[in-house]
GROMACS .gro file of C-alpha atoms in nm:
model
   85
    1UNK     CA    1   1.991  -1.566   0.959
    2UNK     CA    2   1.852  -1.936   1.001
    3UNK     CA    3   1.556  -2.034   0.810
    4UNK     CA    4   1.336  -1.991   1.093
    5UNK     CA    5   1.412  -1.641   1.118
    6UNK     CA    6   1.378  -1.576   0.765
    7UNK     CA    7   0.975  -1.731   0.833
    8UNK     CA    8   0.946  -1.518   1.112
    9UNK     CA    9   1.018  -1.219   0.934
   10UNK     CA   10   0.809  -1.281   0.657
   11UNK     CA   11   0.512  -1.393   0.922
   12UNK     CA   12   0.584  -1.044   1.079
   13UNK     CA   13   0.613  -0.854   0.748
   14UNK     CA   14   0.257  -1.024   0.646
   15UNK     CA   15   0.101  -0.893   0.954
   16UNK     CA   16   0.235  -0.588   0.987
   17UNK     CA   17   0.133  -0.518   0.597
   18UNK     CA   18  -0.212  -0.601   0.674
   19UNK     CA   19  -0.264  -0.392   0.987
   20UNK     CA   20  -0.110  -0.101   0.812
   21UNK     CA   21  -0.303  -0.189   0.464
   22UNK     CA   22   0.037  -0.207   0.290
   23UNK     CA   23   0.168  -0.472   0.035
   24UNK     CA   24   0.427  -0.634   0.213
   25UNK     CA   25   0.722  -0.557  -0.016
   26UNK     CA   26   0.668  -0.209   0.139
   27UNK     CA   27   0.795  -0.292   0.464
   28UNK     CA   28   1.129  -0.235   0.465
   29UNK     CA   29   1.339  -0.426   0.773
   30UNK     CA   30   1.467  -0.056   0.912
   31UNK     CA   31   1.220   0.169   0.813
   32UNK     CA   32   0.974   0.325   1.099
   33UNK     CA   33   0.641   0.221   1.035
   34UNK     CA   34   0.507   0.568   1.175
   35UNK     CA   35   0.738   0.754   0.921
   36UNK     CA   36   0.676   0.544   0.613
   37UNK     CA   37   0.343   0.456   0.641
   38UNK     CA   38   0.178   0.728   0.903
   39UNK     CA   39   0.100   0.421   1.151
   40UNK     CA   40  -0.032   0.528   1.512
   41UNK     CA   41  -0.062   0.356   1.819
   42UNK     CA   42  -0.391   0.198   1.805
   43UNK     CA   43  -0.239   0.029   1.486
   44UNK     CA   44   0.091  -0.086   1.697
   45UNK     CA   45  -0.172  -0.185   1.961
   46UNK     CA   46  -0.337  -0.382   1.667
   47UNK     CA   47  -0.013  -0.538   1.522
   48UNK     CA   48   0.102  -0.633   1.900
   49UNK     CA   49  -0.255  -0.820   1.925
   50UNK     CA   50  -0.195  -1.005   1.563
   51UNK     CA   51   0.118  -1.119   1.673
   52UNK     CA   52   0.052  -1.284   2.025
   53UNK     CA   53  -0.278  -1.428   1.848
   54UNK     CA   54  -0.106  -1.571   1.563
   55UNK     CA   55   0.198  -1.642   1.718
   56UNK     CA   56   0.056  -1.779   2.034
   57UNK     CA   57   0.292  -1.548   2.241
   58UNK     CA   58   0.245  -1.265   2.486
   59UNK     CA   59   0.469  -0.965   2.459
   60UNK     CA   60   0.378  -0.693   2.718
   61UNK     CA   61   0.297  -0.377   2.583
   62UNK     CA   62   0.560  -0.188   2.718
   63UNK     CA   63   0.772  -0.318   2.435
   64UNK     CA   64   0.538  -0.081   2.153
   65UNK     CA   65   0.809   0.139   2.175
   66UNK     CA   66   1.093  -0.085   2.076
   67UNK     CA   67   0.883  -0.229   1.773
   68UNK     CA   68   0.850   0.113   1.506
   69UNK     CA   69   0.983  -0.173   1.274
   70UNK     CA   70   1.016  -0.471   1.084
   71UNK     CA   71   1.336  -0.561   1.296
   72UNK     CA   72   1.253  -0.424   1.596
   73UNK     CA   73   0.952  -0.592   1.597
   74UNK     CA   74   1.135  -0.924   1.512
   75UNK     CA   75   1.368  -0.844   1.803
   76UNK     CA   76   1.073  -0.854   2.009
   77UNK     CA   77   0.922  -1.119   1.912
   78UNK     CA   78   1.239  -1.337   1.899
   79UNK     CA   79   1.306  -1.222   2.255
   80UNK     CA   80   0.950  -1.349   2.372
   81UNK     CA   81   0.958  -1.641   2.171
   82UNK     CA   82   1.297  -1.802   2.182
   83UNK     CA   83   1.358  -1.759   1.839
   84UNK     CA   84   1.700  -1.671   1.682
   85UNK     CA   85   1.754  -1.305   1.650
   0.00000   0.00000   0.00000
């Protein structure tokens, strides 16, 4: 992975640790945040919102479902973004 996808994941692991009031070492790349951590979907709603507003990118909601975690949400992300995968 390039060191731009290495930031992006950490970017995403920081967010997604503070929606779900987590440390971030706790978010493991393939473990599903609803599982782990009991998220729901206002909190996916809330970590979708972080993103585009940090980010500065729009990812239509209709992707929740393929972002339960850390690397599906960098999927995502690098899909809407341009970034490497």
């Amino acid at each position: 992975m390039s060191e731009t996808g290495t930031a992006l994941i950490d970017q995403l692991r920081e967010i997604v640790a503070d929606v779900l009031e987590v440390e971030p070492e706790e978010i493991t790349p393939d473990g599903l945040f609803s599982e782990e951590h009991e998220a729901d979907s206002l909190q996916a709603i809330e970590v979708l919102a972080r993103i585009e507003k940090d980010l500065k990118v729009t990812v239509p909601q209709t992707e929740l479902p393929n972002m339960g975690s850390l690397n599906g949400v960098h999927g995502v992300v690098a899909q809407y973004t341009g970034a490497n995968a």
